[in-house]
Coordinates of C-alpha atoms and ligand atoms in Angstrom, one line a residue:
M1 CA 13.0 5.4 -25.2
E2 CA 14.5 8.8 -25.2
F3 CA 12.4 11.8 -24.0
I4 CA 12.5 15.2 -25.1
I5 CA 10.6 18.2 -23.4
K6 CA 9.7 21.1 -25.6
S7 CA 7.1 24.0 -25.8
G8 CA 5.9 24.7 -29.3
S9 CA 2.9 25.5 -31.7
P10 CA 1.6 21.3 -33.0
E11 CA 1.2 22.9 -36.5
K12 CA 5.0 23.5 -36.9
Q13 CA 6.4 20.2 -35.4
R14 CA 8.3 18.3 -37.8
S15 CA 8.2 14.8 -36.4
S16 CA 6.5 11.1 -37.6
C17 CA 3.5 12.3 -35.5
V18 CA 1.8 15.1 -33.2
V19 CA -0.8 13.2 -30.8
V20 CA -4.2 15.8 -29.9
G21 CA -6.6 15.2 -27.5
V22 CA -10.2 15.2 -28.1
F23 CA -12.7 15.5 -25.4
E24 CA -16.3 14.2 -25.8
S25 CA -19.0 16.0 -27.4
R26 CA -16.7 17.0 -29.8
K27 CA -15.0 19.6 -27.4
L28 CA -11.0 19.7 -28.8
S29 CA -7.7 20.3 -26.3
L30 CA -6.1 23.7 -26.8
A31 CA -3.6 21.6 -28.8
A32 CA -6.3 20.1 -31.2
D33 CA -7.9 23.7 -31.7
L34 CA -4.6 24.8 -33.0
L35 CA -4.3 21.9 -35.6
N36 CA -7.7 22.6 -36.2
R37 CA -7.3 26.0 -37.4
A38 CA -4.4 26.1 -39.1
S39 CA -6.0 23.6 -41.4
N40 CA -8.8 25.0 -42.1
Q41 CA -11.3 23.1 -40.0
H42 CA -10.3 19.6 -41.4
L43 CA -10.2 18.2 -37.5
M44 CA -13.9 19.8 -36.7
E45 CA -15.2 18.5 -40.4
V46 CA -13.5 14.7 -39.7
I47 CA -15.5 14.9 -36.2
R48 CA -18.6 15.8 -37.8
R49 CA -18.2 12.8 -40.3
G50 CA -18.6 11.1 -36.8
D51 CA -15.1 9.3 -37.1
M52 CA -13.8 10.8 -33.4
E53 CA -16.4 11.4 -30.9
G54 CA -13.4 12.1 -28.3
K55 CA -14.7 8.4 -26.2
A56 CA -11.9 7.5 -23.8
G57 CA -9.9 5.0 -25.2
S58 CA -10.9 5.7 -29.0
T59 CA -8.3 7.2 -31.2
L60 CA -7.6 8.3 -34.8
M61 CA -5.0 8.3 -37.3
L62 CA -4.9 11.0 -40.0
Y63 CA -2.6 11.3 -42.4
N64 CA -0.9 14.6 -44.8
V65 CA -3.7 16.9 -42.9
P66 CA -3.4 20.1 -44.9
G67 CA -2.0 23.3 -43.1
V68 CA 0.6 20.7 -40.6
V69 CA 3.8 20.0 -41.2
C70 CA 3.9 16.7 -39.9
E71 CA 2.9 13.7 -41.9
R72 CA 0.8 12.1 -38.9
V73 CA -1.9 13.4 -36.6
L74 CA -3.0 10.9 -34.0
L75 CA -6.8 12.0 -32.4
V76 CA -7.0 10.8 -28.9
G77 CA -10.0 10.5 -27.3
L78 CA -10.4 12.2 -24.1
G79 CA -13.4 11.3 -22.8
K80 CA -16.0 13.8 -20.7
E81 CA -13.8 16.9 -19.6
K82 CA -15.5 17.2 -16.1
E83 CA -14.4 13.6 -15.8
F84 CA -11.0 13.9 -16.5
R85 CA -8.9 12.8 -14.1
E86 CA -5.1 11.4 -13.2
R87 CA -6.9 8.1 -14.0
E88 CA -8.1 9.5 -17.7
Y89 CA -4.9 11.5 -17.8
C90 CA -2.8 8.0 -17.8
S91 CA -5.6 6.0 -19.7
A92 CA -5.1 8.6 -22.7
I93 CA -1.3 8.3 -22.4
R94 CA -1.3 4.6 -22.7
T95 CA -3.8 4.5 -25.3
A96 CA -2.0 6.8 -27.7
I97 CA 1.6 5.1 -26.9
K98 CA 0.0 1.1 -28.2
A99 CA -1.7 3.3 -30.9
L100 CA 1.8 5.0 -31.9
N101 CA 3.3 1.3 -31.6
E102 CA 0.9 0.1 -33.9
T103 CA 2.3 2.3 -36.7
G104 CA 5.9 2.9 -38.8
A105 CA 5.8 6.3 -36.4
I106 CA 9.8 6.3 -35.2
D107 CA 8.7 9.7 -32.9
A108 CA 6.2 11.7 -31.9
I109 CA 5.2 14.9 -30.1
L110 CA 2.8 14.0 -27.3
F111 CA 0.7 17.0 -26.6
L112 CA -1.6 15.7 -23.7
T113 CA 0.9 16.9 -21.2
E114 CA -0.4 19.6 -21.2
I115 CA -3.8 19.0 -20.3
A116 CA -4.8 20.6 -17.2
V117 CA -5.7 17.6 -14.6
R118 CA -7.6 18.6 -11.6
K119 CA -5.1 19.3 -8.4
R120 CA -2.4 18.2 -10.6
G121 CA 0.6 20.4 -12.0
V122 CA 3.2 20.0 -14.4
M123 CA 5.8 17.9 -12.1
W124 CA 2.9 15.3 -12.0
N125 CA 1.8 15.6 -16.1
M126 CA 5.0 15.0 -17.1
R127 CA 6.5 12.1 -14.2
Q128 CA 3.6 10.0 -14.6
A129 CA 3.5 10.5 -18.5
A130 CA 7.5 9.3 -18.7
L131 CA 6.5 6.0 -16.3
V132 CA 3.1 5.2 -17.9
V133 CA 4.9 5.3 -21.7
Q134 CA 7.9 3.0 -20.2
D135 CA 4.8 1.0 -18.7
T136 CA 3.1 -0.1 -21.8
C137 CA 5.9 -0.7 -23.9
Y138 CA 6.6 -3.4 -21.5
R139 CA 7.2 -6.4 -22.9
F140 CA 8.3 -10.1 -21.2
D141 CA 10.0 -12.4 -24.0
E142 CA 12.8 -13.6 -22.1
F143 CA 11.5 -17.5 -23.0
K144 CA 10.5 -17.2 -26.3
S145 CA 13.1 -18.6 -28.9
K146 CA 11.8 -16.0 -31.4
R147 CA 12.0 -12.3 -30.1
S148 CA 8.5 -10.5 -30.3
E149 CA 7.3 -10.2 -33.6
V150 CA 5.1 -7.0 -32.9
R151 CA 7.0 -4.1 -34.8
R152 CA 8.1 -1.4 -32.5
S153 CA 9.4 1.7 -33.9
L154 CA 8.9 4.1 -31.6
R155 CA 12.2 5.2 -30.0
K156 CA 11.7 8.9 -29.3
L157 CA 8.8 10.8 -27.6
T158 CA 8.9 14.8 -26.9
F159 CA 6.6 16.1 -24.3
I160 CA 5.0 19.9 -24.5
I161 CA 4.8 21.9 -21.6
E162 CA 3.1 25.1 -22.0
R163 CA 5.8 27.7 -20.1
R164 CA 9.1 27.4 -20.8
S165 CA 9.6 28.4 -17.2
K166 CA 8.1 25.3 -16.6
F167 CA 11.4 23.5 -18.7
S168 CA 13.6 22.3 -15.2
D169 CA 10.3 21.1 -13.3
A170 CA 9.2 19.0 -16.0
E171 CA 13.3 17.7 -16.8
E172 CA 13.0 16.6 -13.0
A173 CA 9.6 15.4 -13.3
V174 CA 10.6 13.1 -16.7
R175 CA 13.8 11.8 -14.9
Q176 CA 11.6 10.8 -11.7
G177 CA 9.2 9.0 -13.5
S178 CA 12.2 7.1 -15.4
A179 CA 13.3 5.9 -12.2
I180 CA 10.1 5.0 -11.2
A181 CA 9.2 2.9 -14.0
A182 CA 12.7 1.6 -13.9
G183 CA 11.5 -0.1 -10.9
V184 CA 8.5 -1.0 -11.9
T185 CA 10.4 -2.8 -14.9
L186 CA 12.6 -4.7 -12.5
A187 CA 9.9 -5.7 -9.9
K188 CA 7.6 -6.6 -13.0
N189 CA 11.0 -9.2 -14.3
L190 CA 11.3 -10.9 -11.5
G191 CA 7.6 -11.6 -11.3
N192 CA 7.2 -12.7 -14.5
L193 CA 10.2 -15.0 -14.1
P194 CA 9.5 -18.9 -14.1
S195 CA 10.1 -20.3 -10.1
N196 CA 12.4 -23.0 -11.7
V197 CA 15.0 -19.8 -12.4
C198 CA 13.5 -17.5 -9.7
N199 CA 14.4 -19.6 -6.5
P200 CA 15.3 -18.0 -3.3
T201 CA 18.8 -17.9 -4.4
Y202 CA 18.1 -16.7 -7.7
L203 CA 16.0 -13.3 -6.3
A204 CA 18.9 -13.0 -3.4
E205 CA 21.4 -12.4 -6.3
R206 CA 19.2 -10.4 -8.2
A207 CA 18.6 -8.4 -5.5
R208 CA 22.7 -8.3 -4.9
K209 CA 23.5 -7.4 -8.1
M210 CA 20.6 -4.4 -8.6
A211 CA 22.2 -3.2 -5.1
E212 CA 25.6 -3.3 -6.4
E213 CA 25.0 -1.2 -9.4
S214 CA 22.9 1.1 -7.3
G215 CA 25.4 2.1 -4.4
I216 CA 22.7 0.0 -1.8
G217 CA 24.6 -2.1 0.8
C218 CA 23.5 -5.9 0.8
R219 CA 23.9 -8.6 2.7
I220 CA 22.7 -12.6 2.6
L221 CA 21.9 -14.7 5.4
E222 CA 22.0 -17.8 5.0
R223 CA 19.8 -20.9 6.9
E224 CA 23.0 -21.5 9.5
E225 CA 22.4 -17.6 10.5
L226 CA 18.4 -18.0 10.5
I227 CA 19.4 -20.7 12.5
E228 CA 21.6 -18.8 14.2
E229 CA 18.8 -16.1 15.2
G230 CA 16.0 -18.1 15.8
M231 CA 13.7 -17.6 13.0
G232 CA 11.6 -20.6 13.5
A233 CA 8.9 -19.6 11.8
L234 CA 10.4 -18.9 7.9
L235 CA 12.7 -22.0 8.8
A236 CA 9.6 -23.5 9.1
V237 CA 8.2 -22.7 5.6
A238 CA 11.4 -23.6 4.3
Q239 CA 12.0 -27.0 5.7
G240 CA 9.9 -28.8 2.1
S241 CA 11.8 -27.5 0.0
H242 CA 15.0 -28.7 -1.3
Q243 CA 16.4 -24.9 -2.0
P244 CA 17.6 -23.4 1.1
P245 CA 15.9 -20.1 2.0
K246 CA 17.6 -16.7 2.2
L247 CA 16.9 -13.6 4.3
V248 CA 18.1 -10.4 2.4
V249 CA 18.8 -7.2 4.0
L250 CA 19.4 -3.9 1.4
S251 CA 20.5 -0.3 2.8
W252 CA 19.9 3.1 1.2
E253 CA 22.1 5.2 3.2
G254 CA 21.2 8.6 1.4
G255 CA 19.9 10.4 4.6
N256 CA 22.1 11.6 7.5
E257 CA 24.0 9.5 9.5
G258 CA 21.9 8.0 12.2
E259 CA 18.5 8.6 11.0
K260 CA 16.2 6.6 11.3
P261 CA 15.2 4.5 9.1
V262 CA 12.3 3.1 7.0
V263 CA 12.2 -0.2 5.7
L264 CA 10.3 -2.1 3.8
I265 CA 9.8 -5.4 3.9
G266 CA 8.5 -8.0 1.0
K267 CA 7.3 -11.4 1.0
G268 CA 9.3 -13.5 -1.2
I269 CA 7.8 -16.9 -1.7
T270 CA 9.1 -17.9 -5.2
F271 CA 6.8 -20.4 -5.2
D272 CA 3.7 -21.6 -2.9
T273 CA 2.4 -24.8 -3.3
G274 CA 0.3 -24.4 -0.1
G275 CA 2.7 -27.1 1.7
I276 CA 1.1 -30.2 2.8
S277 CA -2.2 -28.2 3.1
L278 CA -1.6 -28.4 -0.8
K279 CA -3.3 -26.1 -3.0
P280 CA -6.0 -26.9 -5.7
P281 CA -4.8 -27.4 -9.1
A282 CA -6.6 -24.5 -11.0
E283 CA -3.8 -21.5 -11.3
M284 CA -1.5 -22.9 -9.6
D285 CA 0.9 -21.2 -12.1
E286 CA 0.1 -18.2 -11.0
M287 CA 1.7 -18.7 -7.1
K288 CA 5.3 -18.0 -9.1
Y289 CA 4.0 -14.3 -8.7
D290 CA 4.1 -15.0 -4.7
M291 CA 7.3 -13.3 -4.6
C292 CA 6.1 -9.7 -6.1
G293 CA 6.2 -8.4 -2.6
A294 CA 9.6 -9.0 -1.9
A295 CA 9.9 -7.7 -6.1
S296 CA 8.4 -4.6 -5.2
V297 CA 10.8 -3.9 -2.4
I298 CA 13.9 -4.1 -4.8
G299 CA 12.2 -2.1 -7.4
A300 CA 11.4 0.8 -5.0
M301 CA 15.2 0.6 -3.7
H302 CA 16.4 1.1 -7.1
A303 CA 14.3 3.9 -7.9
A304 CA 15.2 5.6 -4.6
A305 CA 18.7 5.0 -5.5
E306 CA 18.3 5.9 -9.0
M307 CA 16.9 9.4 -7.8
K308 CA 19.2 10.0 -4.6
L309 CA 16.4 10.5 -2.1
P310 CA 17.7 11.8 1.2
L311 CA 16.6 9.3 3.1
N312 CA 17.6 6.0 4.9
I313 CA 15.8 3.0 4.4
I314 CA 16.5 -0.8 5.4
G315 CA 14.9 -3.2 2.4
I316 CA 14.6 -7.2 3.8
I317 CA 13.6 -9.9 1.8
P318 CA 12.8 -13.2 3.6
A319 CA 12.9 -15.4 0.5
T320 CA 11.6 -19.3 0.2
E321 CA 9.4 -21.6 -1.3
N322 CA 7.0 -23.4 0.7
M323 CA 6.7 -26.8 -0.6
P324 CA 5.0 -30.5 0.5
G325 CA 8.6 -32.0 0.7
G326 CA 9.0 -35.0 3.3
S327 CA 10.5 -33.2 5.7
A328 CA 7.9 -30.5 5.5
T329 CA 6.1 -28.6 8.3
R330 CA 2.4 -30.7 9.3
P331 CA -0.5 -29.0 10.0
G332 CA -0.3 -28.7 14.0
D333 CA 3.3 -28.5 14.5
I334 CA 4.5 -25.7 16.7
V335 CA 7.0 -23.0 15.9
T336 CA 8.9 -20.5 18.1
S337 CA 9.1 -17.7 16.1
L338 CA 12.4 -15.1 15.7
S339 CA 10.5 -12.7 19.3
G340 CA 9.6 -15.4 20.9
Q341 CA 6.1 -16.4 20.4
T342 CA 5.4 -19.9 20.0
I343 CA 2.7 -20.1 16.9
E344 CA 0.4 -23.4 16.1
I345 CA 0.9 -24.0 12.0
L346 CA -2.6 -25.3 11.8
N347 CA -2.5 -24.0 7.4
T348 CA 1.0 -24.7 6.0
D349 CA -0.7 -22.5 2.9
A350 CA -1.0 -19.4 5.8
E351 CA 2.9 -19.6 5.0
G352 CA 3.2 -15.7 4.3
R353 CA 2.9 -14.7 7.7
L354 CA 5.3 -17.0 9.4
I355 CA 7.8 -15.5 6.7
L356 CA 6.5 -11.9 7.8
C357 CA 7.1 -12.5 11.1
D358 CA 10.2 -13.1 11.8
A359 CA 11.6 -10.2 9.2
L360 CA 9.5 -7.6 11.3
S361 CA 11.1 -9.0 14.4
Y362 CA 14.7 -8.7 12.9
A363 CA 13.6 -5.2 11.7
E364 CA 13.8 -4.1 15.1
R365 CA 17.4 -3.9 15.5
F366 CA 17.5 -1.0 12.5
D367 CA 15.1 1.3 14.9
P368 CA 12.6 2.1 12.4
E369 CA 11.3 4.9 11.5
L370 CA 8.3 3.0 10.1
V371 CA 8.3 0.0 8.8
I372 CA 6.0 -1.3 5.6
D373 CA 5.4 -5.1 4.7
I374 CA 4.3 -5.9 1.0
A375 CA 2.6 -9.2 0.3
T376 CA 0.9 -11.1 -1.5
L377 CA -1.1 -12.2 1.5
T378 CA -4.7 -13.6 1.2
G379 CA -6.9 -14.5 -1.8
A380 CA -9.5 -13.1 0.5
C381 CA -7.9 -9.4 -0.4
V382 CA -8.7 -10.2 -3.8
I383 CA -12.7 -10.8 -2.8
A384 CA -12.7 -7.9 -1.0
L385 CA -11.0 -5.3 -3.3
G386 CA -10.8 -7.0 -6.6
H387 CA -7.7 -5.6 -8.8
V388 CA -8.5 -2.5 -8.3
A389 CA -6.9 -1.1 -4.9
S390 CA -4.3 -2.8 -2.7
G391 CA -5.3 -3.8 1.0
L392 CA -3.7 -1.8 3.5
L393 CA -4.0 -2.5 7.6
A394 CA -1.9 -0.1 9.5
N395 CA -1.3 0.7 13.7
N396 CA -0.6 4.2 13.0
E397 CA -3.4 6.4 11.4
T398 CA -0.8 8.8 10.0
L399 CA 1.0 6.3 8.1
A400 CA -2.5 4.8 6.5
R401 CA -3.1 8.3 5.4
E402 CA 0.3 9.7 3.8
L403 CA -0.3 6.1 2.0
I404 CA -3.3 6.0 0.2
A405 CA -2.4 9.8 -0.6
A406 CA 0.7 8.4 -2.0
G407 CA -1.5 5.5 -4.1
D408 CA -4.1 8.7 -4.9
E409 CA -1.0 10.1 -6.3
A410 CA 0.9 7.3 -8.1
C411 CA -2.3 6.1 -9.8
D412 CA -1.6 2.8 -7.6
R413 CA -4.8 3.3 -5.0
A414 CA -5.1 1.3 -1.5
W415 CA -7.3 1.2 0.8
Q416 CA -7.9 0.6 4.2
L417 CA -9.4 -2.0 5.9
P418 CA -9.7 -2.1 10.2
L419 CA -7.4 -3.8 12.4
W420 CA -9.6 -3.9 15.2
E421 CA -9.0 -5.7 18.5
D422 CA -12.3 -7.5 18.1
Y423 CA -11.0 -9.3 15.0
Q424 CA -7.6 -10.7 17.4
E425 CA -9.4 -13.2 18.8
S426 CA -9.7 -15.3 16.1
L427 CA -6.1 -16.4 16.3
K428 CA -6.3 -18.2 19.6
S429 CA -4.8 -21.0 19.9
P430 CA -5.2 -24.0 22.4
F431 CA -1.3 -25.1 22.7
A432 CA 0.5 -22.2 21.3
D433 CA 0.6 -18.5 21.3
M434 CA -1.2 -17.6 18.7
S435 CA -3.0 -20.4 15.8
N436 CA -1.0 -19.5 12.0
V437 CA -5.2 -18.7 10.7
G438 CA -8.2 -16.6 11.9
G439 CA -10.6 -19.2 9.8
R440 CA -12.2 -17.7 6.6
P441 CA -13.8 -14.3 7.8
A442 CA -12.0 -11.3 6.9
G443 CA -9.3 -13.3 6.2
T444 CA -7.3 -10.1 5.0
I445 CA -7.3 -8.2 8.4
T446 CA -6.9 -11.4 10.6
A447 CA -4.0 -11.8 8.4
A448 CA -3.1 -8.5 9.5
C449 CA -3.6 -9.7 12.9
F450 CA -1.1 -11.7 12.9
L451 CA 1.2 -10.3 11.8
S452 CA 0.5 -6.8 14.0
R453 CA 1.4 -8.7 17.2
F454 CA 5.1 -8.8 15.7
A455 CA 5.3 -4.9 15.0
R456 CA 4.4 -3.4 18.5
K457 CA 7.4 -2.2 18.5
F458 CA 7.1 0.6 15.9
D459 CA 4.8 2.1 13.2
W460 CA 3.9 0.0 10.7
A461 CA 1.6 -0.8 7.9
H462 CA 1.2 -3.7 5.5
L463 CA 0.2 -3.8 2.1
D464 CA -1.8 -7.0 0.7
I465 CA -1.1 -7.1 -3.3
A466 CA -2.7 -10.1 -3.9
G467 CA -5.0 -8.9 -6.2
T468 CA -2.8 -5.9 -7.7
A469 CA 0.8 -7.7 -8.2
W470 CA -0.3 -9.0 -11.5
K471 CA -2.8 -9.3 -13.8
S472 CA -4.6 -13.1 -14.9
G473 CA -6.0 -13.6 -18.5
A474 CA -5.0 -12.2 -21.9
D475 CA -2.3 -9.6 -20.5
K476 CA -1.3 -12.1 -17.6
G477 CA 1.8 -10.7 -15.7
A478 CA 3.0 -8.9 -13.1
T479 CA 2.3 -5.5 -12.5
G480 CA 4.6 -3.8 -10.8
R481 CA 2.5 -2.3 -8.2
P482 CA 2.9 -1.4 -5.6
V483 CA 6.2 0.2 -7.0
P484 CA 4.9 3.4 -7.7
L485 CA 2.9 3.8 -4.6
L486 CA 5.9 3.2 -2.2
V487 CA 8.1 5.6 -4.0
H488 CA 6.0 8.6 -4.0
Y489 CA 5.5 7.8 -0.4
L490 CA 9.3 7.8 -0.7
L491 CA 9.3 11.0 -2.1
K492 CA 6.8 12.9 0.0
R493 CA 9.2 12.0 3.2
A494 CA 12.0 13.3 1.1
D495 CA 10.5 16.6 0.2
G496 CA 10.0 17.2 4.1
Q497 CA 6.5 17.5 3.4
Q498 CA 5.7 14.6 5.9
Ligands
LIG1 N1 0.0 -16.7 -1.6 C1 -1.0 -16.8 -1.2 C2 -2.0 -15.6 -1.4 C3 -2.9 -15.8 -2.8 C4 -4.0 -16.5 -3.0 C5 -2.6 -14.7 -3.6 C6 -4.6 -16.0 -4.0 C7 -3.0 -14.4 -4.4 C8 -4.3 -15.8 -4.9 C9 -1.1 -16.9 0.5 O1 0.4 -17.7 0.7 C10 -2.2 -17.9 0.9 O2 -2.3 -19.2 0.3 N2 -3.4 -17.8 1.6 C11 -4.2 -18.3 2.5 C12 -4.7 -18.3 3.7 C13 -5.6 -19.2 4.3 C14 -5.2 -20.5 4.4 C15 -6.0 -18.3 5.4 C16 -5.4 -18.1 1.4 O3 -5.7 -16.8 1.2 O4 -6.1 -18.9 0.5
LIG2 MN1 0.0 -19.5 0.9
LIG3 ZN1 1.8 -17.9 -0.2

């Protein structure tokens, strides 16, 4: 999609379509009001007839509006003006793009980006618009022998800003939004791939390809090296599979030499059968998404490099399948992790924490400023927070607050759960230093408690994206979350605001 930024009056635009907003109770947005005047009250007439009530999610296409140069005018319902916030703004853009994609319009001029969103400025509006537009146009039809039949003619979008003085800010913001969108798209593409294509070797190669294209360093550790390192927990998960495990290390050196890096760790289980603690069959196909944490690290680093962020960032991706093969780990097996701590594996389906704990220990050698791990870790998180917010747990309150703020700003929210000592008890094992499961209560918290034992040497936050990384049902597919949250966080850090 090509983006253009302009300022100007809606009735004078030459394009296939101008898009303007209408609030509930017949309140016209600034641009809609201008069209209304130019057309001698044509818009108000339509609205009075009851064809457009301004409800959020509604649209109405008008043709040949008198006094207006453009052949189409798309009215987009914005909901109640008082309730128009970040979420409503993004939904309005999404609704507009969906409606445009159903028409033959090849280009459009969006008069939605000038609508004020409380506490957000022009930069935010522009960045978010660029991101939402590309996200809405996403299709995954790589495996259809006939490519999508949906007609998609929209090629060019013009965003309107009120003041010309904001032009360069707006341009920069659109660049940022597009970079984030590219990261989200990459994460979605990787997530949507079936596991017979996206195995650990493939995932590692795609990470390498992204790195090469983006000026990012990449090292891939093979099984022998993992054995040499002593990553007993990661290897225990991998041993039931015919696919060899990988540990991918990405490094973006945008910051000063010697500056401590931000480390991002992503769970890369390319398929989770549960292992010997086999999962029930219903929806097991969705366990192809169990590498979405890894995909989000790849996507976020791609965006960071594209924006040339002045930060040092390390990405670590432990990648393996979790399969119930003949040499698979059995419940009750005891392994020694890279940290030296021993783990009694009581449930082989709690494999995410096993691969992450070795990655966390591995992160120590980079002397990190802070570490964030991202994982589709627990079904319990879906029960607790549904598909709205990612679970957030941290051993540092400032870091937790900053991540929540980044999520709010990115419309990619996270919500914190407590990591109190009291929960640690459930991980006791009579035979090893700890067990890998803490029972059914507070499953998301006890999983994070397990990880916290490997994150004692640095500030650390954990994002449980089990409920947010993909959607089930009719519009099934990876969401690319939490790439927007991560990139907003990195942008803030780069801005030196933290
Ligand atoms: N990948 C799953 C978590 C998951 C389940 C994500 C369903 C999204 C939807 C993870 O490896 C897992 O199996 N976790 C177990 C942990 C339990 C055995 C302590 C779970 O949540 O059931
Ligand atoms: Mn599992
Ligand atoms: Zn898993």
